[in-house]
Coordinates of C-alpha atoms and ligand atoms in Angstrom, one line a residue:
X1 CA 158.6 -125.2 41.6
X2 CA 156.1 -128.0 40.8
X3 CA 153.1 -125.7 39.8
X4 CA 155.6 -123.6 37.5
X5 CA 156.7 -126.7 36.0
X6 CA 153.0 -127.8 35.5
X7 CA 152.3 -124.8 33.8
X8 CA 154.6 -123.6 31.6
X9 CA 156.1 -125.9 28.8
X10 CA 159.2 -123.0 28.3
X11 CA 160.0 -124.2 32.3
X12 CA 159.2 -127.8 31.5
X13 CA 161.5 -127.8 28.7
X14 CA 164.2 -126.3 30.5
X15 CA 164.3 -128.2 33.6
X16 CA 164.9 -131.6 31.3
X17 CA 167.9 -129.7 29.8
X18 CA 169.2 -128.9 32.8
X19 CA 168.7 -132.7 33.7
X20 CA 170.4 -133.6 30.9
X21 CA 173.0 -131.5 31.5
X22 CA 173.5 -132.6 35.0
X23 CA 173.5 -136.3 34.2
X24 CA 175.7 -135.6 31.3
X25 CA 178.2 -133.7 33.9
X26 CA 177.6 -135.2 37.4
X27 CA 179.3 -138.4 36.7
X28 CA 182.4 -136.5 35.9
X29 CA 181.9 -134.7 39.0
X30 CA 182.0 -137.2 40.9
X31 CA 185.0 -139.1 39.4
X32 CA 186.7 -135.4 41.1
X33 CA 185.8 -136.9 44.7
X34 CA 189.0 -138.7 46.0
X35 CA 191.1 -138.4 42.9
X36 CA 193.6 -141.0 42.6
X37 CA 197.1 -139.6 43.5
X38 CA 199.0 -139.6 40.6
X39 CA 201.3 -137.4 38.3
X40 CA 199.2 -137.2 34.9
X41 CA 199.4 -134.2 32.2
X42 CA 196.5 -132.1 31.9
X43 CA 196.2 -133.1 28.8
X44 CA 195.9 -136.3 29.7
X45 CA 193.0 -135.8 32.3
X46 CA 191.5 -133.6 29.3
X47 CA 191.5 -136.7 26.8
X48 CA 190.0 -139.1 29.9
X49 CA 187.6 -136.0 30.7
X50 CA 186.1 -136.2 27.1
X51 CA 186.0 -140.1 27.1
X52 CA 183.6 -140.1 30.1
X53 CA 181.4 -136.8 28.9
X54 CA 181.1 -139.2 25.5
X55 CA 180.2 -142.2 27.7
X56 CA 177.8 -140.6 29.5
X57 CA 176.0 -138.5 26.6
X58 CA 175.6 -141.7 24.7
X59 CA 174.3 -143.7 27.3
X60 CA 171.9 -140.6 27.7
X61 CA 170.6 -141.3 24.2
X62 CA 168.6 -144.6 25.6
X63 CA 166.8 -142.4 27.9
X64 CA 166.1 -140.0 24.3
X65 CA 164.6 -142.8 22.2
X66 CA 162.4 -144.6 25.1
X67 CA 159.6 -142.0 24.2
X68 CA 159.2 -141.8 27.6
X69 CA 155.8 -139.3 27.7
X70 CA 156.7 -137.0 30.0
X71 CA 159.7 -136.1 28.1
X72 CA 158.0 -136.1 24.9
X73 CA 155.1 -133.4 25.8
X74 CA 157.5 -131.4 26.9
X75 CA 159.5 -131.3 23.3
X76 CA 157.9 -133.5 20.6
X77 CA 159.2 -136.6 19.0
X78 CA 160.9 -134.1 16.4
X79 CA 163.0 -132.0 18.4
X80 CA 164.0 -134.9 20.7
X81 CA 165.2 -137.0 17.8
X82 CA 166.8 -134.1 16.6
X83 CA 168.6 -133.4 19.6
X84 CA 169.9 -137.5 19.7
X85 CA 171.4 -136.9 16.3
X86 CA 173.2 -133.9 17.1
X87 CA 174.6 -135.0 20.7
X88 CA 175.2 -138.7 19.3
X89 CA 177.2 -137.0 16.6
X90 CA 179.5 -134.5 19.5
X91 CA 179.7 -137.7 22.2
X92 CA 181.1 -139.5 18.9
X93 CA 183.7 -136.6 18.4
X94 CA 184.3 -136.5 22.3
X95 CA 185.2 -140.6 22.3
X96 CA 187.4 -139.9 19.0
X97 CA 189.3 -137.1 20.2
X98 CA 189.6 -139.3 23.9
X99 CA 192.7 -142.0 22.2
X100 CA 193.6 -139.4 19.6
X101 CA 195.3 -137.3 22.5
X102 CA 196.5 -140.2 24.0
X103 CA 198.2 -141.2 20.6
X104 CA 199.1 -137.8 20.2
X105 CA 200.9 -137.8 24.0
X106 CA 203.0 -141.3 23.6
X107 CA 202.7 -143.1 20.1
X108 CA 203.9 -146.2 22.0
X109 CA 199.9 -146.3 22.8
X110 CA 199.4 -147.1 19.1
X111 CA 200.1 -150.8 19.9
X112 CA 197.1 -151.2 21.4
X113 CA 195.4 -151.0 18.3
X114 CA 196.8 -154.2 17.8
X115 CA 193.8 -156.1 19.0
X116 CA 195.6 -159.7 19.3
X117 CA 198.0 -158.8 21.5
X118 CA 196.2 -155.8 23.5
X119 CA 194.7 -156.3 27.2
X120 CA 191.5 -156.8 27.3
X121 CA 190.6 -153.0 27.8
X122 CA 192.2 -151.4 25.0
X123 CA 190.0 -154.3 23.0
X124 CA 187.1 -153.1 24.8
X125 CA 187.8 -149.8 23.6
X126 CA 188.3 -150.7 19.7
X127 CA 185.1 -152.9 19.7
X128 CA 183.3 -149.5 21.1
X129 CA 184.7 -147.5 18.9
X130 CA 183.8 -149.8 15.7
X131 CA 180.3 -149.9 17.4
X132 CA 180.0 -146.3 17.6
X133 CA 181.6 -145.4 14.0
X134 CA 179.2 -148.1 12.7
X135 CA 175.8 -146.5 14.5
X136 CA 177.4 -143.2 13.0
X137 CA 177.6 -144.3 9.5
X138 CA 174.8 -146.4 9.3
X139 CA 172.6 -143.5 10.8
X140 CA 173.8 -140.3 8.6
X141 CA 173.9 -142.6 5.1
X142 CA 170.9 -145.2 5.9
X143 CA 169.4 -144.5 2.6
X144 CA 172.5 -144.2 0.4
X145 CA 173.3 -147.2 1.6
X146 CA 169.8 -148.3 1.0
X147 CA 169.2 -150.1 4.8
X148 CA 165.5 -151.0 4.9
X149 CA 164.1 -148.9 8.2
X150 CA 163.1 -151.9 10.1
X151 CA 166.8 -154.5 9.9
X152 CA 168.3 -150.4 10.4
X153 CA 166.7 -149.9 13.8
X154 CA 167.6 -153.7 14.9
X155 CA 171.2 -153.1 14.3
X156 CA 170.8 -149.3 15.8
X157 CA 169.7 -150.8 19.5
X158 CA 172.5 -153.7 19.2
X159 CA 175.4 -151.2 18.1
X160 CA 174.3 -148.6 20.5
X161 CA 174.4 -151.7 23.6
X162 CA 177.7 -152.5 22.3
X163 CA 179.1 -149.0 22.2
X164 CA 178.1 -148.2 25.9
X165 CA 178.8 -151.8 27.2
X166 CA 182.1 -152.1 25.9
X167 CA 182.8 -148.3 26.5
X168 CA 181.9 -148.9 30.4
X169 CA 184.0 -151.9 30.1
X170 CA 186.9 -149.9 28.9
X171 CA 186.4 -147.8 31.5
X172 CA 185.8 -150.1 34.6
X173 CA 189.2 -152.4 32.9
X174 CA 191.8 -149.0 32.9
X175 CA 190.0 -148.1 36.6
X176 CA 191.9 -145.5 37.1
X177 CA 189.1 -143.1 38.0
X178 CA 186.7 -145.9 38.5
X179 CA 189.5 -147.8 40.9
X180 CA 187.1 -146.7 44.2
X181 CA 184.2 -149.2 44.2
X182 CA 181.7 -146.8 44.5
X183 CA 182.3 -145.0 41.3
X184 CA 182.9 -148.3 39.2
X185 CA 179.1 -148.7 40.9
X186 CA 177.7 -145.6 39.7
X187 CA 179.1 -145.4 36.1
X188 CA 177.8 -149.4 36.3
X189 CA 174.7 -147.9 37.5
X190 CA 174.4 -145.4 34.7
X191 CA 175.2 -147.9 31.5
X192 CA 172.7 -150.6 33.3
X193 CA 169.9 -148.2 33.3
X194 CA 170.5 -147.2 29.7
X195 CA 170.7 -150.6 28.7
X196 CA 167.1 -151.0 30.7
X197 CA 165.4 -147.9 28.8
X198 CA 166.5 -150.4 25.7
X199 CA 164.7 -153.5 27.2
X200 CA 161.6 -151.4 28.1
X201 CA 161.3 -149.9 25.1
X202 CA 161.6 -153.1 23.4
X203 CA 160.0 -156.2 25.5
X204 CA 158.0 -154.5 28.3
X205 CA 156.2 -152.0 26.7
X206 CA 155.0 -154.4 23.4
X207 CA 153.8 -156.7 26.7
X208 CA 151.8 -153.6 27.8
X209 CA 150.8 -153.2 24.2
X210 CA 149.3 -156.8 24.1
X211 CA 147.1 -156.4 26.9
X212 CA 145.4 -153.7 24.5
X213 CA 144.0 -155.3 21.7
X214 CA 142.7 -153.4 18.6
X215 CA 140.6 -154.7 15.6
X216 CA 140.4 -153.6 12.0
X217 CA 136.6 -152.9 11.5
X218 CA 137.4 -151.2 8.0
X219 CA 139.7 -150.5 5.2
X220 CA 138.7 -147.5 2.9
X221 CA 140.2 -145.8 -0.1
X222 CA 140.6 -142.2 0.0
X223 CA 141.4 -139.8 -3.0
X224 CA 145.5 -139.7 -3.1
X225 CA 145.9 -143.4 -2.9
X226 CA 145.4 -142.6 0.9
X227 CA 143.8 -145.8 3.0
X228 CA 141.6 -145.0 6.1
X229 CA 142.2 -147.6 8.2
X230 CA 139.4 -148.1 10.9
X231 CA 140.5 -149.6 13.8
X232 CA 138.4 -150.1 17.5
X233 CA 139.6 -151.0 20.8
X234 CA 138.5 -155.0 22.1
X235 CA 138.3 -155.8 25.7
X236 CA 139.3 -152.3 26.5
X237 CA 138.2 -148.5 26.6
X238 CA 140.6 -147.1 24.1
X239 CA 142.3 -143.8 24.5
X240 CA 141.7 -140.7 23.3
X241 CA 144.6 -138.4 22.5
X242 CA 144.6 -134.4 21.6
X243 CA 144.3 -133.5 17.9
X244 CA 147.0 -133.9 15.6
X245 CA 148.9 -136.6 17.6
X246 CA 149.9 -139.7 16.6
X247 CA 150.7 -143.6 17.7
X248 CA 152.8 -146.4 16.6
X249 CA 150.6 -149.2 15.2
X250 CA 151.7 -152.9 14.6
X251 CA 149.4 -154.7 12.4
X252 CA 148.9 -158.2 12.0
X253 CA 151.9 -159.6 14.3
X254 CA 152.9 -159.8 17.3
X255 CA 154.3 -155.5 19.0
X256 CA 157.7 -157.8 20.0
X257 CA 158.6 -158.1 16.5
X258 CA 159.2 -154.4 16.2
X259 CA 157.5 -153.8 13.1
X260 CA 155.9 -150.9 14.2
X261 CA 154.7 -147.5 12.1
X262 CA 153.9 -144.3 13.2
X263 CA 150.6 -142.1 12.1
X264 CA 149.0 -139.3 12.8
X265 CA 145.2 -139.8 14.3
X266 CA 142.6 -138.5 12.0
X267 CA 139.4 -138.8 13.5
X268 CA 137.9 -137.0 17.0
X269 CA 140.6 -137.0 19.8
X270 CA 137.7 -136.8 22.0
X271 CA 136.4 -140.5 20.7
X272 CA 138.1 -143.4 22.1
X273 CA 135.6 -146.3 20.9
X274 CA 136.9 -145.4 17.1
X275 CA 140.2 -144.4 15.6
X276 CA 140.9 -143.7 12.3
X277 CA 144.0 -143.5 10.2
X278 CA 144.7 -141.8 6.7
X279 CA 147.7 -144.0 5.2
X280 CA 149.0 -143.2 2.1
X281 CA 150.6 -146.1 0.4
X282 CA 154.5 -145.0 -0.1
X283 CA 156.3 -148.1 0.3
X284 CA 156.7 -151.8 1.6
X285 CA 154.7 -151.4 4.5
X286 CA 152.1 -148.9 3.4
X287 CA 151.6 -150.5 0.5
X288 CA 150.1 -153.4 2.5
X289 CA 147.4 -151.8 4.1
X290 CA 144.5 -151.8 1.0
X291 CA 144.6 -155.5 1.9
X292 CA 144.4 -155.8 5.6
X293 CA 141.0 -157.5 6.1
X294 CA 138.7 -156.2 8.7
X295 CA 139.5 -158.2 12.1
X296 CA 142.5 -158.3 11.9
X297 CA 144.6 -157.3 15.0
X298 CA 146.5 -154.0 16.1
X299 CA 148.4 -153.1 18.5
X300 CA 149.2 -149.0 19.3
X301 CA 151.9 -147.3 21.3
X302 CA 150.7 -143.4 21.9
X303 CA 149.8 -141.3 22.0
X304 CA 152.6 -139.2 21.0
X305 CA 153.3 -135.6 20.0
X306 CA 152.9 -131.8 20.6
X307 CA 151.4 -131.0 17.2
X308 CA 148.2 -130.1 18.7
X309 CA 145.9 -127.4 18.9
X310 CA 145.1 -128.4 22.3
X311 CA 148.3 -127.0 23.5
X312 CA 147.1 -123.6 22.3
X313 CA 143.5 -122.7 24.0
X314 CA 144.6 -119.2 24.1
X315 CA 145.0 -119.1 20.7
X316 CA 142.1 -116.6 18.8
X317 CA 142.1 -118.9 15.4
X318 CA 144.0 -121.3 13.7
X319 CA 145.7 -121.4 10.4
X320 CA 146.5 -124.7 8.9
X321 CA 148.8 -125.7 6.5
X322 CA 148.8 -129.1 4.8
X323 CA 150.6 -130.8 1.9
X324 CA 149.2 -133.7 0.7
X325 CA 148.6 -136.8 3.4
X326 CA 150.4 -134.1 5.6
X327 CA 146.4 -133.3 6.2
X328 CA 145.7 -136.0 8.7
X329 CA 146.6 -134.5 12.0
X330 CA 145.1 -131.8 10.2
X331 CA 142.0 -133.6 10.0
X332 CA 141.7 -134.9 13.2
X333 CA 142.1 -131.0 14.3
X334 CA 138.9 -129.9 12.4
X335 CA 136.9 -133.5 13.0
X336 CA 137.8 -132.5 16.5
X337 CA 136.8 -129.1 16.8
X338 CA 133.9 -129.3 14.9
X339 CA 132.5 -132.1 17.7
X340 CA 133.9 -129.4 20.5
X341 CA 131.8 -126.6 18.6
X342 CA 134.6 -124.3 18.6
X343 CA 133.5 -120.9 17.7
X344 CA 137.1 -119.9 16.6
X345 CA 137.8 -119.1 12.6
X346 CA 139.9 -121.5 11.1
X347 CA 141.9 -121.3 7.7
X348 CA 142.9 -124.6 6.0
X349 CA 145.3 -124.0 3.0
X350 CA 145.6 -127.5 1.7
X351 CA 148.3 -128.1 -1.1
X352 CA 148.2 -131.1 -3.6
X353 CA 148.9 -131.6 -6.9
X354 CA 145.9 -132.5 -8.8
X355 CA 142.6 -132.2 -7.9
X356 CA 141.6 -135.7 -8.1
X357 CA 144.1 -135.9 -5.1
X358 CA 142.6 -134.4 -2.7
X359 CA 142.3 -136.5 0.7
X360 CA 138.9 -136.0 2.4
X361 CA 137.9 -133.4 -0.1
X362 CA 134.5 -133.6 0.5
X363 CA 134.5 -134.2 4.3
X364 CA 136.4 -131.1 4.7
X365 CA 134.1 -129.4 2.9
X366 CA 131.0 -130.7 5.1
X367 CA 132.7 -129.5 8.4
X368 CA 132.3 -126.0 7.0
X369 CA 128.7 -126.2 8.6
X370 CA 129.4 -127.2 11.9
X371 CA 133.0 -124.7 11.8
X372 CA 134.1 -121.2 11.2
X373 CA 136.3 -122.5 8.3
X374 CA 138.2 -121.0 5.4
X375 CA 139.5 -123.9 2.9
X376 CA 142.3 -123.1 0.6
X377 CA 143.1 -125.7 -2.2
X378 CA 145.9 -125.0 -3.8
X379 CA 146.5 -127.3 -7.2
X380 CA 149.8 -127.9 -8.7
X381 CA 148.5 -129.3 -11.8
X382 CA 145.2 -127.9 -11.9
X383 CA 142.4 -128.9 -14.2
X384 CA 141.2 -126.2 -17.0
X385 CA 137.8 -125.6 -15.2
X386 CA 140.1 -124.7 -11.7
X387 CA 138.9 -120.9 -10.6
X388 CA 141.1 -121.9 -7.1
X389 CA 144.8 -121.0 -6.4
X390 CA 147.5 -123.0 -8.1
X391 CA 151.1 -123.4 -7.9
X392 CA 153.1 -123.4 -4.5
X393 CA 151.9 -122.1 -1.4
X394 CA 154.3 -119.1 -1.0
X395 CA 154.7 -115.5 0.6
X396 CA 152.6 -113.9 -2.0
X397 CA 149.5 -116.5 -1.5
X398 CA 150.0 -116.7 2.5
X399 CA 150.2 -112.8 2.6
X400 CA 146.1 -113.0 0.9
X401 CA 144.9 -115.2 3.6
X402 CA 146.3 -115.1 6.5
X403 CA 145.1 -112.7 9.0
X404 CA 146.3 -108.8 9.7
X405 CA 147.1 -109.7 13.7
X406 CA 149.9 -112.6 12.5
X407 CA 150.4 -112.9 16.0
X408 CA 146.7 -113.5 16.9
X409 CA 146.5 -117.2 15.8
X410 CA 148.8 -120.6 16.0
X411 CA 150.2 -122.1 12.6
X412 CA 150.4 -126.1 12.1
X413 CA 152.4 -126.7 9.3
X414 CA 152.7 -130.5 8.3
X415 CA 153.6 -131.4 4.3
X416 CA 156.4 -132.6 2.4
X417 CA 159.9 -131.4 4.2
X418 CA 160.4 -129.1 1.6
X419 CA 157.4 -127.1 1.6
X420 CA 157.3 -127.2 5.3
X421 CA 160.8 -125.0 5.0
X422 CA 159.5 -122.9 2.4
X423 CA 156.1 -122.7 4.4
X424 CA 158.3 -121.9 7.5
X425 CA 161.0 -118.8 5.7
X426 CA 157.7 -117.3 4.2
X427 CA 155.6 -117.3 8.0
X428 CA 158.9 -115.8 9.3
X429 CA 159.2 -112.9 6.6
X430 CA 155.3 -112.2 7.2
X431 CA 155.9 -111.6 10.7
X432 CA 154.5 -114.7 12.2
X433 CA 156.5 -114.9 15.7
X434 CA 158.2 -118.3 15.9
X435 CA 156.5 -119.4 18.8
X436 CA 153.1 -119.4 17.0
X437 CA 154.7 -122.0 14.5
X438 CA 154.2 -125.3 14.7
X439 CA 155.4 -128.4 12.0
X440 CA 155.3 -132.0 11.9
X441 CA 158.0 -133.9 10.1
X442 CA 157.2 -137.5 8.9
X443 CA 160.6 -138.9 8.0
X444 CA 161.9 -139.5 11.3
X445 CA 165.4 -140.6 9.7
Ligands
FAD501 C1 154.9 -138.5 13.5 C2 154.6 -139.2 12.2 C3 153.3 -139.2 11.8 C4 153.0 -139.8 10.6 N1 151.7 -139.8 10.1 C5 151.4 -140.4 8.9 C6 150.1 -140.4 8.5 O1 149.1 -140.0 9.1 N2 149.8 -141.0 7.3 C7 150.8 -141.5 6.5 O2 150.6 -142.0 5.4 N3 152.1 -141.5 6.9 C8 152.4 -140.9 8.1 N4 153.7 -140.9 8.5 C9 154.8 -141.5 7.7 C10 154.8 -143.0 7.8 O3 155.2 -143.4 9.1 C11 155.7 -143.7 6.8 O4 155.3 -143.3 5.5 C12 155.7 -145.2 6.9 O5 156.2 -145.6 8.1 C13 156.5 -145.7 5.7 O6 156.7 -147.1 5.8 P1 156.8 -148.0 4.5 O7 157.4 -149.3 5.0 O8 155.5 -148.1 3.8 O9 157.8 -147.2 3.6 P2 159.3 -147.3 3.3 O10 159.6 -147.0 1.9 O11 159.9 -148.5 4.0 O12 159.8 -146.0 4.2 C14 159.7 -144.7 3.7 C15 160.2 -143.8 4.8 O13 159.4 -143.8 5.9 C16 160.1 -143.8 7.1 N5 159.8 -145.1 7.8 C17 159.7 -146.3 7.3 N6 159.4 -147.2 8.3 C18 159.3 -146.5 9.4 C19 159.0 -146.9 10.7 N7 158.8 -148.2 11.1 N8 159.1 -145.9 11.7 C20 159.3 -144.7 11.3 N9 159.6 -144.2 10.1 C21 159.6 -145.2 9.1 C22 161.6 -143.8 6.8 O14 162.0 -142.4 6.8 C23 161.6 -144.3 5.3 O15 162.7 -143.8 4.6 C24 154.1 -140.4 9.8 C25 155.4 -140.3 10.2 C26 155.6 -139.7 11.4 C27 157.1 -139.7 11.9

């Protein structure tokens, strides 16, 4: 079992589905053991049934966002988040359906809506509930409503405590289920470590952070009002990561005050004295970085990801696909291989609108001599003297390049979410298997 695990990520995905599954289930198994005695409509046990499946699924969603690594390499800080919005959004419908049923059953329950003169349970439930519609709404309109990211993800961890604690209350206060002491452990059990994956992720691992200090040695500008931003390890041997991962970085304060970023590494994955950083300056953070002076302090959490071309040795060539600062992983690819002396053709199509914007231009061009490497610009406004491609990169221009044997190499897609979709439809009518595609998203929410 353990070497199949070890080998094959398809296995390794699965078996944390079937974890998740079995946490998400067992605690509803186990409520089965001893039932109370009692005389209660099926639809009754149905509606409890869906308030304890919610319950647990959400308090699963601590365990989702802990970027805990091992879960992580197995699906990629994409696909997980992905998978927390979809079951956050299904336990949400399970813990709304839960008292509709119940209304539904005996409308006398409706006066326990009325939270001055409800027991303490049924106010449990309401705060919950308030909690969880809030982390709903927040979540899905965040930008509408024009939240700032960082005061967003503060009031994300606090709503999400309150929707699980008060939920468990709720359930612990009714006891029906939970009246053996046992289970009222377990399901305790259960919320307490969720609430713990919330304390680790936010006290005790910025104190591991601390312990491993980085320094700014440089600030650079780049074409595309891109920053490289230098940073080296102090007291400590650094880490290296595989190509095309990233890391949170906190700059300048303290990793408790959960200000952190993510980025992609650009430099050498095989060089952990020196990491480098391509940052283009989009907004109030970003923005910041042309005036970080060298010295200054950094703190990373990573690294992160499975956008890597590590996780593909088999693989007889690459084709990569960037959009704009979408090339840093990129980057860090190439830098990387060309250190390795990978024999292995690449193909870079690299999209951008102008030519002045074209991050690493020139670097890109020098790894030619150390790489089998194809570059592609592609220029949406291009310049009169431009003999390159221009326009988008579609079916029409991936069809020219790409190679015969679509099968025969892996695809790293990483560019504005728009093209990546586009990108994505046109690999898929070529015949590129899905499996060989590969994309990083950089708006996380
Ligand atoms: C895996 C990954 C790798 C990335 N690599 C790079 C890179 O190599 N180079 C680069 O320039 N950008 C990269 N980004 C994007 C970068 O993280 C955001 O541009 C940056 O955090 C924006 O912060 P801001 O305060 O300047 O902008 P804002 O205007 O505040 O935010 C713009 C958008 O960025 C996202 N964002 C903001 N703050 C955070 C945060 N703390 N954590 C997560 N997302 C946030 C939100 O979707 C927000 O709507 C990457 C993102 C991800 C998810």
């Amino acid at each position: 079992m353990r070497s199949l695990l070890m080998k094959s990520p398809v296995a390794i995905a699965m078996f944390w589905i079937a974890i998740y599954l079995m946490i998400t289930l067992l605690p509803l198994l186990i409520l089965l053991l001893y039932p109370p005695t009692g005389d209660r409509t099926i639809w009754l046990e149905f509606s409890v049934a869906l308030g304890f499946v919610g319950l647990a699924m959400m308090a699963l969603q601590f365990a989702l966002t802990a970027r805990i690594n091992i879960i992580e390499a197995s699906y990629g800080v994409d696909l997980i988040l992905q998978f927390h919005r979809y079951t956050s959004i299904v336990a949400f419908f399970f813990i709304l359906i839960h008292p509709l049923i119940l209304f539904i059953l005996d409308p006398e329950t409706l006066q326990l809506l009325n939270f001055l003169e409800a027991p303490w349970r049924a106010r449990f439930a309401v705060v919950a509930t308030l909690a969880l519609i809030g982390l709903i709404v927040t979540s899905i309109w965040r930008q509408p409503l024009k939240i700032p990211y960082e005061p967003w993800r503060i009031l994300h961890g606090i709503l999400a405590a309150c929707a699980v604690g008060f939920g468990l209350a709720h359930a612990l206060g009714v006891g029906y289920y939970l009246n053996l002491f046992w289970k009222a452990l377990l399901w305790g059990g259960l919320s307490l470590l969720a609430l713990w994956l919330l304390v680790y992720i936010r006290l005790v691992k910025p104190w591991f952070m601390t312990k491993k200090l980085y320094l700014v040695e440089a600030v650079n500008a780049e074409r595309g009002n891109v920053w490289s931003l230098v940073l080296r390890p102090r007291g400590h041997e650094g880490i290296t990561f595989q190509p095309g991962q990233f890391a949170w970085i906190t700059l300048g304060i303290s990793p408790f005050r959960m200000r952190e970023h993510p980025f992609s590494m650009a430099s050498n994955g095989d060089n952990p004295e020196c990491l480098e950083f391509g940052i283009k300056a989009v907004g109030d953070f970003t923005k910041t970085i042309k005036d970080v002076k060298p010295g200054t302090k950094a703190y990373l959490d990573g690294p992160y990801g499975v956008f890597t071309t590590d996780r593909y040795e088999d693989s007889a060539g690459f084709v990569l696909i960037a959009g704009g600062i979408g090339i840093t992983p990129i980057m860090s690819m190439l830098v990387t291989a060309a250190e390795r002396e990978d024999e292995r053709p690449y193909l870079l199509i690299y999209a951008n609108k102008k030519r002045e914007d074209i991050t690493y231009h020139e670097e890109i061009e020098a790894l030619k001599v150390k790489l089998d490497l194809t570059i592609v610009h592609v220029l949406r406004e291009p310049p009169e003297d431009w003999s390159g491609e221009s326009g988008y990169v579609d079916k029409e221009l991936l069809e020219r390049y790409i190679p015969q044997r679509r099968g025969s190499r892996n695809y790293f897609i990483c560019a504005v979410p728009k093209m990546m979709d586009q990108v994505e439809a046109a690999l898929h009518e070529l015949g590129v298997p899905v499996t060989h595609v590969h994309m990083e998203h950089y708006n996380l929410v």
